[in-house]
C-alpha positions in Angstrom: -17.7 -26.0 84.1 -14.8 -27.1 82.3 -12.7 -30.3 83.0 -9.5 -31.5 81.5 -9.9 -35.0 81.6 -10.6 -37.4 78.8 -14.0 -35.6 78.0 -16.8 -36.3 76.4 -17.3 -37.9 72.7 -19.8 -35.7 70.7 -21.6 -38.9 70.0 -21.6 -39.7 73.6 -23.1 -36.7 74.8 -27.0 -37.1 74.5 -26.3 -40.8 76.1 -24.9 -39.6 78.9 -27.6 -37.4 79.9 -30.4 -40.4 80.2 -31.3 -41.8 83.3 -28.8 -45.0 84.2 -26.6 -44.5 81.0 -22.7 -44.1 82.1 -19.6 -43.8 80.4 -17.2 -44.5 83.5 -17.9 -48.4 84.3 -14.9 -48.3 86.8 -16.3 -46.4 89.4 -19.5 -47.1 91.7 -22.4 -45.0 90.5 -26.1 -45.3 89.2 -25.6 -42.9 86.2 -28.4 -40.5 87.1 -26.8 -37.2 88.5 -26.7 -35.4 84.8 -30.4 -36.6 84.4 -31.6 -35.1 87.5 -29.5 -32.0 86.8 -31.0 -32.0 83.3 -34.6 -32.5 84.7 -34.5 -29.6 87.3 -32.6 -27.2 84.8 -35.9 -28.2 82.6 -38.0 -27.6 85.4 -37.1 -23.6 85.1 -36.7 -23.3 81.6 -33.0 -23.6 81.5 -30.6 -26.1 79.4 -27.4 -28.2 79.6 -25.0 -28.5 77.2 -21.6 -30.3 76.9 -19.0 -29.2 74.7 -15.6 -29.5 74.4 -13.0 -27.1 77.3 -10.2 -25.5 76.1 -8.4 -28.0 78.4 -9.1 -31.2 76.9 -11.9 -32.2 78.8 -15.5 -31.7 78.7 -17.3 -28.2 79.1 -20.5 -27.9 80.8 -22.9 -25.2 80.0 -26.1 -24.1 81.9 -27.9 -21.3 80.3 -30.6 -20.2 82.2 -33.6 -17.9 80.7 -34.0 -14.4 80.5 -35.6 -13.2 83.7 -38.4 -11.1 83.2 -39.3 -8.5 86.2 
């Protein structure tokens, strides 16, 4: 998912994805919707990444394991 806003700092990046840690202090929120994302992507063996978009923004990768049938 890519975003043109103000994106994301690299430094900023692992903060973001703990429980009750926010960048935005402007808007209502409890700062836990990337953590739960990042736990259930966990859950199945998959990842999150955030990079930066071609548009400025940030870039949100989920790469998801190899399925094995």
């Amino acid at each position: 998912i890519d975003d043109d806003g103000e994106g994301v700092a690299p430094e900023a990046r692992a903060h973001i994805m703990q429980r009750g840690k926010r960048l935005d202090t402007l808007q209502p929120g409890q700062g836990i919707g990337l953590a739960m994302t990042q736990d259930i992507l966990q859950s199945y063996n998959a990842t999150i990444e955030i990079t930066t978009s071609p548009f400025g923004g940030a870039r949100f990768s989920v790469r998801l394991p190899k399925a094995h049938y």
